[in-house]
């Protein structure tokens, strides 16, 4: 039986179509587990990946865990009802262990297969809550997940991509309508970690490439 009591019925939908990745932001996995299973904390996640790569189920996947909080993605306001939450034990100041990334890949393949979720549905907590959350942070290896087909990653940029307005591309990808600087920071955290300064041609080109992948997946999944 999943050990966290912090969950409820999904609202308005019975099928998750997103997976939200987090870091725990705590000293160790044991502390994170204790908090995620504490009724008074009112937080939880479906899965917790410990430092050694052990994956623990805390909430049944058909239930609404309390991991995402305020924010939105592709117009969905209640992200908890639409998502599976995966917490990875990491304080946020160090790379993720190789064992954790290997287990995460296996876990993602299973969750995506069970619920029919494509790579565009695997997002960061920072994606859906720009300015409020930064996890799983700049040290998380999104490129690895992208090349494994488990998340979106733009490795091919087409001529003219940098001519497309950044705001339009971020709308297509799914970012919520917050102020432009906050959206740019959230986008860079995910797809261009370490980038800074004003919006650039490269930001626009990468965003356009990601938007093209996201829209292409949506079309494929409805035909």
PDB file of C-alpha atoms in Angstrom:
ATOM      1  CA  UNK A   1       0.000   0.000   0.000  1.00  0.00           C
ATOM      2  CA  UNK A   2       1.456   3.434  -0.909  1.00  0.00           C
ATOM      3  CA  UNK A   3       2.609   5.007   2.373  1.00  0.00           C
ATOM      4  CA  UNK A   4       1.586   8.661   1.908  1.00  0.00           C
ATOM      5  CA  UNK A   5      -1.913   9.604   3.089  1.00  0.00           C
ATOM      6  CA  UNK A   6      -1.757  12.887   1.183  1.00  0.00           C
ATOM      7  CA  UNK A   7      -3.881  12.337  -1.913  1.00  0.00           C
ATOM      8  CA  UNK A   8      -7.438  12.544  -3.224  1.00  0.00           C
ATOM      9  CA  UNK A   9      -9.635  12.039  -6.266  1.00  0.00           C
ATOM     10  CA  UNK A  10      -8.509  13.503  -9.586  1.00  0.00           C
ATOM     11  CA  UNK A  11     -10.803  16.402 -10.495  1.00  0.00           C
ATOM     12  CA  UNK A  12     -12.500  16.410 -13.869  1.00  0.00           C
ATOM     13  CA  UNK A  13     -10.299  13.696 -15.327  1.00  0.00           C
ATOM     14  CA  UNK A  14      -9.324  10.160 -14.453  1.00  0.00           C
ATOM     15  CA  UNK A  15      -6.273   9.948 -16.698  1.00  0.00           C
ATOM     16  CA  UNK A  16      -3.054  11.861 -16.095  1.00  0.00           C
ATOM     17  CA  UNK A  17      -1.468  13.322 -19.222  1.00  0.00           C
ATOM     18  CA  UNK A  18       1.578  15.006 -17.663  1.00  0.00           C
ATOM     19  CA  UNK A  19       4.573  13.915 -15.605  1.00  0.00           C
ATOM     20  CA  UNK A  20       6.140  16.614 -13.411  1.00  0.00           C
ATOM     21  CA  UNK A  21       9.754  16.150 -12.273  1.00  0.00           C
ATOM     22  CA  UNK A  22      10.992  17.677  -9.005  1.00  0.00           C
ATOM     23  CA  UNK A  23      14.006  17.680  -6.780  1.00  0.00           C
ATOM     24  CA  UNK A  24      13.223  17.304  -3.098  1.00  0.00           C
ATOM     25  CA  UNK A  25      15.336  20.282  -1.980  1.00  0.00           C
ATOM     26  CA  UNK A  26      16.026  18.533   1.324  1.00  0.00           C
ATOM     27  CA  UNK A  27      19.156  17.207   3.005  1.00  0.00           C
ATOM     28  CA  UNK A  28      18.478  13.561   2.158  1.00  0.00           C
ATOM     29  CA  UNK A  29      15.912  11.141   0.836  1.00  0.00           C
ATOM     30  CA  UNK A  30      14.836   9.952   4.277  1.00  0.00           C
ATOM     31  CA  UNK A  31      13.906  13.500   5.291  1.00  0.00           C
ATOM     32  CA  UNK A  32      12.014  13.949   2.031  1.00  0.00           C
ATOM     33  CA  UNK A  33      10.107  10.690   2.510  1.00  0.00           C
ATOM     34  CA  UNK A  34       9.129  11.715   6.027  1.00  0.00           C
ATOM     35  CA  UNK A  35       7.743  15.022   4.796  1.00  0.00           C
ATOM     36  CA  UNK A  36       5.944  13.515   1.795  1.00  0.00           C
ATOM     37  CA  UNK A  37       4.253  11.003   4.124  1.00  0.00           C
ATOM     38  CA  UNK A  38       3.424  13.433   6.941  1.00  0.00           C
ATOM     39  CA  UNK A  39      -0.323  14.257   6.980  1.00  0.00           C
ATOM     40  CA  UNK A  40       0.368  17.706   8.412  1.00  0.00           C
ATOM     41  CA  UNK A  41       2.659  18.662   5.502  1.00  0.00           C
ATOM     42  CA  UNK A  42      -0.152  18.374   2.928  1.00  0.00           C
ATOM     43  CA  UNK A  43       2.398  17.509   0.218  1.00  0.00           C
ATOM     44  CA  UNK A  44       3.118  14.236  -1.570  1.00  0.00           C
ATOM     45  CA  UNK A  45       4.227  12.692  -4.843  1.00  0.00           C
ATOM     46  CA  UNK A  46       3.488   9.470  -6.640  1.00  0.00           C
ATOM     47  CA  UNK A  47       7.140   8.429  -6.705  1.00  0.00           C
ATOM     48  CA  UNK A  48      10.321   9.193  -4.773  1.00  0.00           C
ATOM     49  CA  UNK A  49      13.736   8.234  -6.164  1.00  0.00           C
ATOM     50  CA  UNK A  50      16.325   7.939  -3.404  1.00  0.00           C
ATOM     51  CA  UNK A  51      20.045   8.668  -3.659  1.00  0.00           C
ATOM     52  CA  UNK A  52      20.941   5.045  -4.412  1.00  0.00           C
ATOM     53  CA  UNK A  53      18.378   4.837  -7.228  1.00  0.00           C
ATOM     54  CA  UNK A  54      15.666   3.062  -5.249  1.00  0.00           C
ATOM     55  CA  UNK A  55      12.221   4.118  -6.517  1.00  0.00           C
ATOM     56  CA  UNK A  56       9.483   4.144  -3.885  1.00  0.00           C
ATOM     57  CA  UNK A  57       5.756   4.393  -4.727  1.00  0.00           C
ATOM     58  CA  UNK A  58       4.138   6.845  -2.284  1.00  0.00           C
ATOM     59  CA  UNK A  59       0.743   7.454  -3.931  1.00  0.00           C
ATOM     60  CA  UNK A  60      -1.144   5.262  -6.395  1.00  0.00           C
ATOM     61  CA  UNK A  61      -0.893   6.694  -9.899  1.00  0.00           C
ATOM     62  CA  UNK A  62      -4.661   6.876 -10.361  1.00  0.00           C
ATOM     63  CA  UNK A  63      -4.925   9.221  -7.364  1.00  0.00           C
ATOM     64  CA  UNK A  64      -4.302  12.980  -7.186  1.00  0.00           C
ATOM     65  CA  UNK A  65      -1.031  13.565  -5.315  1.00  0.00           C
ATOM     66  CA  UNK A  66      -0.220  17.031  -3.949  1.00  0.00           C
ATOM     67  CA  UNK A  67       3.072  17.906  -5.619  1.00  0.00           C
ATOM     68  CA  UNK A  68       2.589  20.649  -8.216  1.00  0.00           C
ATOM     69  CA  UNK A  69       0.861  23.497  -6.381  1.00  0.00           C
ATOM     70  CA  UNK A  70      -0.076  26.769  -8.076  1.00  0.00           C
ATOM     71  CA  UNK A  71       0.708  27.087 -11.763  1.00  0.00           C
ATOM     72  CA  UNK A  72      -0.499  25.867 -15.131  1.00  0.00           C
ATOM     73  CA  UNK A  73       0.591  24.083 -18.283  1.00  0.00           C
ATOM     74  CA  UNK A  74      -1.082  24.311 -21.678  1.00  0.00           C
ATOM     75  CA  UNK A  75      -3.997  26.059 -19.993  1.00  0.00           C
ATOM     76  CA  UNK A  76      -4.495  23.371 -17.342  1.00  0.00           C
ATOM     77  CA  UNK A  77      -4.786  25.133 -14.000  1.00  0.00           C
ATOM     78  CA  UNK A  78      -5.098  22.077 -11.745  1.00  0.00           C
ATOM     79  CA  UNK A  79      -1.851  20.373 -12.686  1.00  0.00           C
ATOM     80  CA  UNK A  80      -2.149  17.922  -9.777  1.00  0.00           C
ATOM     81  CA  UNK A  81      -5.267  16.401 -11.332  1.00  0.00           C
ATOM     82  CA  UNK A  82      -3.538  16.036 -14.697  1.00  0.00           C
ATOM     83  CA  UNK A  83      -0.165  14.703 -13.623  1.00  0.00           C
ATOM     84  CA  UNK A  84       2.088  12.095 -12.081  1.00  0.00           C
ATOM     85  CA  UNK A  85       4.646  13.643  -9.719  1.00  0.00           C
ATOM     86  CA  UNK A  86       8.173  12.244  -9.396  1.00  0.00           C
ATOM     87  CA  UNK A  87      10.443  13.568  -6.640  1.00  0.00           C
ATOM     88  CA  UNK A  88      14.195  12.927  -6.923  1.00  0.00           C
ATOM     89  CA  UNK A  89      16.260  13.148  -3.734  1.00  0.00           C
ATOM     90  CA  UNK A  90      18.628  16.060  -4.309  1.00  0.00           C
ATOM     91  CA  UNK A  91      19.147  19.239  -2.244  1.00  0.00           C
ATOM     92  CA  UNK A  92      19.343  21.259  -5.455  1.00  0.00           C
ATOM     93  CA  UNK A  93      23.047  22.130  -5.275  1.00  0.00           C
ATOM     94  CA  UNK A  94      24.635  19.079  -6.926  1.00  0.00           C
ATOM     95  CA  UNK A  95      24.375  16.832  -9.999  1.00  0.00           C
ATOM     96  CA  UNK A  96      21.912  13.960  -9.915  1.00  0.00           C
ATOM     97  CA  UNK A  97      23.459  10.546  -9.248  1.00  0.00           C
ATOM     98  CA  UNK A  98      23.896   8.218 -12.213  1.00  0.00           C
ATOM     99  CA  UNK A  99      21.838   5.554 -10.425  1.00  0.00           C
ATOM    100  CA  UNK A 100      18.977   8.017 -10.028  1.00  0.00           C
ATOM    101  CA  UNK A 101      18.979   8.954 -13.712  1.00  0.00           C
ATOM    102  CA  UNK A 102      19.047   5.300 -14.797  1.00  0.00           C
ATOM    103  CA  UNK A 103      16.115   4.417 -12.556  1.00  0.00           C
ATOM    104  CA  UNK A 104      14.269   7.584 -13.619  1.00  0.00           C
ATOM    105  CA  UNK A 105      14.528   6.535 -17.259  1.00  0.00           C
ATOM    106  CA  UNK A 106      13.064   3.120 -16.455  1.00  0.00           C
ATOM    107  CA  UNK A 107      10.327   4.654 -14.310  1.00  0.00           C
ATOM    108  CA  UNK A 108       9.406   7.187 -17.001  1.00  0.00           C
ATOM    109  CA  UNK A 109       9.136   4.471 -19.646  1.00  0.00           C
ATOM    110  CA  UNK A 110       6.699   2.573 -17.453  1.00  0.00           C
ATOM    111  CA  UNK A 111       4.570   5.570 -16.471  1.00  0.00           C
ATOM    112  CA  UNK A 112       4.459   6.890 -20.043  1.00  0.00           C
ATOM    113  CA  UNK A 113       3.410   3.485 -21.366  1.00  0.00           C
ATOM    114  CA  UNK A 114       0.746   2.964 -18.698  1.00  0.00           C
ATOM    115  CA  UNK A 115      -0.943   6.306 -19.316  1.00  0.00           C
ATOM    116  CA  UNK A 116      -0.110   7.013 -22.953  1.00  0.00           C
ATOM    117  CA  UNK A 117       1.980  10.097 -22.153  1.00  0.00           C
ATOM    118  CA  UNK A 118       4.422  11.299 -24.829  1.00  0.00           C
ATOM    119  CA  UNK A 119       7.728  13.154 -24.380  1.00  0.00           C
ATOM    120  CA  UNK A 120       5.983  16.559 -24.549  1.00  0.00           C
ATOM    121  CA  UNK A 121       4.074  15.611 -21.403  1.00  0.00           C
ATOM    122  CA  UNK A 122       7.231  15.287 -19.285  1.00  0.00           C
ATOM    123  CA  UNK A 123       7.893  18.694 -17.731  1.00  0.00           C
ATOM    124  CA  UNK A 124       9.797  20.414 -14.946  1.00  0.00           C
ATOM    125  CA  UNK A 125       8.142  21.870 -11.885  1.00  0.00           C
ATOM    126  CA  UNK A 126       9.775  25.132 -12.993  1.00  0.00           C
ATOM    127  CA  UNK A 127       8.024  24.902 -16.378  1.00  0.00           C
ATOM    128  CA  UNK A 128       4.514  25.031 -14.913  1.00  0.00           C
ATOM    129  CA  UNK A 129       5.349  27.418 -12.050  1.00  0.00           C
ATOM    130  CA  UNK A 130       7.753  30.021 -13.524  1.00  0.00           C
ATOM    131  CA  UNK A 131       9.163  32.398 -10.936  1.00  0.00           C
ATOM    132  CA  UNK A 132       7.848  30.269  -8.061  1.00  0.00           C
ATOM    133  CA  UNK A 133       9.789  27.022  -8.554  1.00  0.00           C
ATOM    134  CA  UNK A 134      13.177  26.180 -10.084  1.00  0.00           C
ATOM    135  CA  UNK A 135      13.296  22.397  -9.659  1.00  0.00           C
ATOM    136  CA  UNK A 136      14.645  20.073 -10.861  1.00  0.00           C
ATOM    137  CA  UNK A 137      17.095  22.900 -11.601  1.00  0.00           C
ATOM    138  CA  UNK A 138      20.037  23.627 -13.913  1.00  0.00           C
ATOM    139  CA  UNK A 139      21.989  20.490 -12.946  1.00  0.00           C
ATOM    140  CA  UNK A 140      19.287  18.115 -14.152  1.00  0.00           C
ATOM    141  CA  UNK A 141      20.157  16.312 -17.414  1.00  0.00           C
ATOM    142  CA  UNK A 142      17.198  17.051 -19.694  1.00  0.00           C
ATOM    143  CA  UNK A 143      19.395  16.412 -22.723  1.00  0.00           C
ATOM    144  CA  UNK A 144      19.845  12.793 -21.629  1.00  0.00           C
ATOM    145  CA  UNK A 145      16.094  12.319 -21.324  1.00  0.00           C
ATOM    146  CA  UNK A 146      15.588  14.000 -24.680  1.00  0.00           C
ATOM    147  CA  UNK A 147      17.967  11.680 -26.495  1.00  0.00           C
ATOM    148  CA  UNK A 148      16.265   8.713 -24.795  1.00  0.00           C
ATOM    149  CA  UNK A 149      12.892   9.863 -26.163  1.00  0.00           C
ATOM    150  CA  UNK A 150      11.586  10.587 -22.667  1.00  0.00           C
ATOM    151  CA  UNK A 151      11.261  14.378 -22.876  1.00  0.00           C
ATOM    152  CA  UNK A 152      11.528  17.133 -25.467  1.00  0.00           C
ATOM    153  CA  UNK A 153      14.980  18.398 -26.388  1.00  0.00           C
ATOM    154  CA  UNK A 154      15.919  20.530 -29.407  1.00  0.00           C
ATOM    155  CA  UNK A 155      19.063  19.111 -30.978  1.00  0.00           C
ATOM    156  CA  UNK A 156      18.184  20.263 -34.515  1.00  0.00           C
ATOM    157  CA  UNK A 157      17.494  23.908 -35.349  1.00  0.00           C
ATOM    158  CA  UNK A 158      16.151  24.808 -38.784  1.00  0.00           C
ATOM    159  CA  UNK A 159      17.035  27.936 -40.810  1.00  0.00           C
ATOM    160  CA  UNK A 160      14.717  30.798 -39.942  1.00  0.00           C
ATOM    161  CA  UNK A 161      13.795  29.464 -36.506  1.00  0.00           C
ATOM    162  CA  UNK A 162      15.224  32.574 -34.871  1.00  0.00           C
ATOM    163  CA  UNK A 163      12.759  34.720 -36.864  1.00  0.00           C
ATOM    164  CA  UNK A 164       9.809  33.339 -34.915  1.00  0.00           C
ATOM    165  CA  UNK A 165       8.632  35.395 -31.909  1.00  0.00           C
ATOM    166  CA  UNK A 166       9.697  33.832 -28.616  1.00  0.00           C
ATOM    167  CA  UNK A 167       6.320  34.443 -26.981  1.00  0.00           C
ATOM    168  CA  UNK A 168       4.472  32.518 -29.698  1.00  0.00           C
ATOM    169  CA  UNK A 169       6.808  29.539 -29.356  1.00  0.00           C
ATOM    170  CA  UNK A 170       6.504  29.482 -25.560  1.00  0.00           C
ATOM    171  CA  UNK A 171       2.709  29.577 -25.885  1.00  0.00           C
ATOM    172  CA  UNK A 172       2.818  26.533 -28.166  1.00  0.00           C
ATOM    173  CA  UNK A 173       5.151  24.648 -25.838  1.00  0.00           C
ATOM    174  CA  UNK A 174       2.765  25.266 -22.927  1.00  0.00           C
ATOM    175  CA  UNK A 175       4.331  27.901 -20.661  1.00  0.00           C
ATOM    176  CA  UNK A 176       1.804  29.873 -18.596  1.00  0.00           C
ATOM    177  CA  UNK A 177       1.199  33.564 -19.416  1.00  0.00           C
ATOM    178  CA  UNK A 178       3.486  35.226 -16.876  1.00  0.00           C
ATOM    179  CA  UNK A 179       5.715  38.232 -17.552  1.00  0.00           C
ATOM    180  CA  UNK A 180       8.243  37.813 -20.421  1.00  0.00           C
ATOM    181  CA  UNK A 181      11.398  37.867 -18.278  1.00  0.00           C
ATOM    182  CA  UNK A 182      10.064  35.192 -15.936  1.00  0.00           C
ATOM    183  CA  UNK A 183       9.005  32.997 -18.858  1.00  0.00           C
ATOM    184  CA  UNK A 184      12.398  33.412 -20.517  1.00  0.00           C
ATOM    185  CA  UNK A 185      14.166  32.420 -17.286  1.00  0.00           C
ATOM    186  CA  UNK A 186      11.995  29.306 -16.912  1.00  0.00           C
ATOM    187  CA  UNK A 187      12.561  28.322 -20.549  1.00  0.00           C
ATOM    188  CA  UNK A 188      16.332  28.766 -20.223  1.00  0.00           C
ATOM    189  CA  UNK A 189      16.428  26.793 -16.983  1.00  0.00           C
ATOM    190  CA  UNK A 190      14.991  23.836 -18.863  1.00  0.00           C
ATOM    191  CA  UNK A 191      16.441  24.138 -22.368  1.00  0.00           C
ATOM    192  CA  UNK A 192      19.443  26.519 -22.078  1.00  0.00           C
ATOM    193  CA  UNK A 193      20.842  26.195 -18.528  1.00  0.00           C
ATOM    194  CA  UNK A 194      23.460  28.844 -17.823  1.00  0.00           C
ATOM    195  CA  UNK A 195      22.207  31.287 -20.468  1.00  0.00           C
ATOM    196  CA  UNK A 196      21.719  34.882 -19.326  1.00  0.00           C
ATOM    197  CA  UNK A 197      21.164  38.384 -20.626  1.00  0.00           C
ATOM    198  CA  UNK A 198      18.492  39.725 -22.950  1.00  0.00           C
ATOM    199  CA  UNK A 199      16.458  37.476 -25.227  1.00  0.00           C
ATOM    200  CA  UNK A 200      18.663  36.262 -28.078  1.00  0.00           C
ATOM    201  CA  UNK A 201      18.406  34.746 -31.547  1.00  0.00           C
ATOM    202  CA  UNK A 202      19.461  31.440 -30.024  1.00  0.00           C
ATOM    203  CA  UNK A 203      16.619  31.565 -27.484  1.00  0.00           C
ATOM    204  CA  UNK A 204      14.144  32.106 -30.299  1.00  0.00           C
ATOM    205  CA  UNK A 205      15.643  29.339 -32.434  1.00  0.00           C
ATOM    206  CA  UNK A 206      15.646  26.747 -29.652  1.00  0.00           C
ATOM    207  CA  UNK A 207      12.119  27.688 -28.558  1.00  0.00           C
ATOM    208  CA  UNK A 208      10.841  27.394 -32.122  1.00  0.00           C
ATOM    209  CA  UNK A 209      12.451  23.965 -32.487  1.00  0.00           C
ATOM    210  CA  UNK A 210      10.929  22.749 -29.209  1.00  0.00           C
ATOM    211  CA  UNK A 211       7.519  24.157 -30.185  1.00  0.00           C
ATOM    212  CA  UNK A 212       7.706  22.328 -33.505  1.00  0.00           C
ATOM    213  CA  UNK A 213       8.402  19.049 -31.696  1.00  0.00           C
ATOM    214  CA  UNK A 214       5.602  19.691 -29.210  1.00  0.00           C
ATOM    215  CA  UNK A 215       3.026  20.530 -31.858  1.00  0.00           C
ATOM    216  CA  UNK A 216       4.153  17.600 -34.007  1.00  0.00           C
ATOM    217  CA  UNK A 217       3.643  15.193 -31.119  1.00  0.00           C
ATOM    218  CA  UNK A 218       0.169  16.614 -30.424  1.00  0.00           C
ATOM    219  CA  UNK A 219      -0.802  16.093 -34.062  1.00  0.00           C
ATOM    220  CA  UNK A 220       0.606  12.547 -34.120  1.00  0.00           C
ATOM    221  CA  UNK A 221      -1.345  11.608 -30.988  1.00  0.00           C
ATOM    222  CA  UNK A 222      -4.672  12.782 -32.428  1.00  0.00           C
ATOM    223  CA  UNK A 223      -4.412  11.097 -35.853  1.00  0.00           C
TER     224      UNK A 223
END
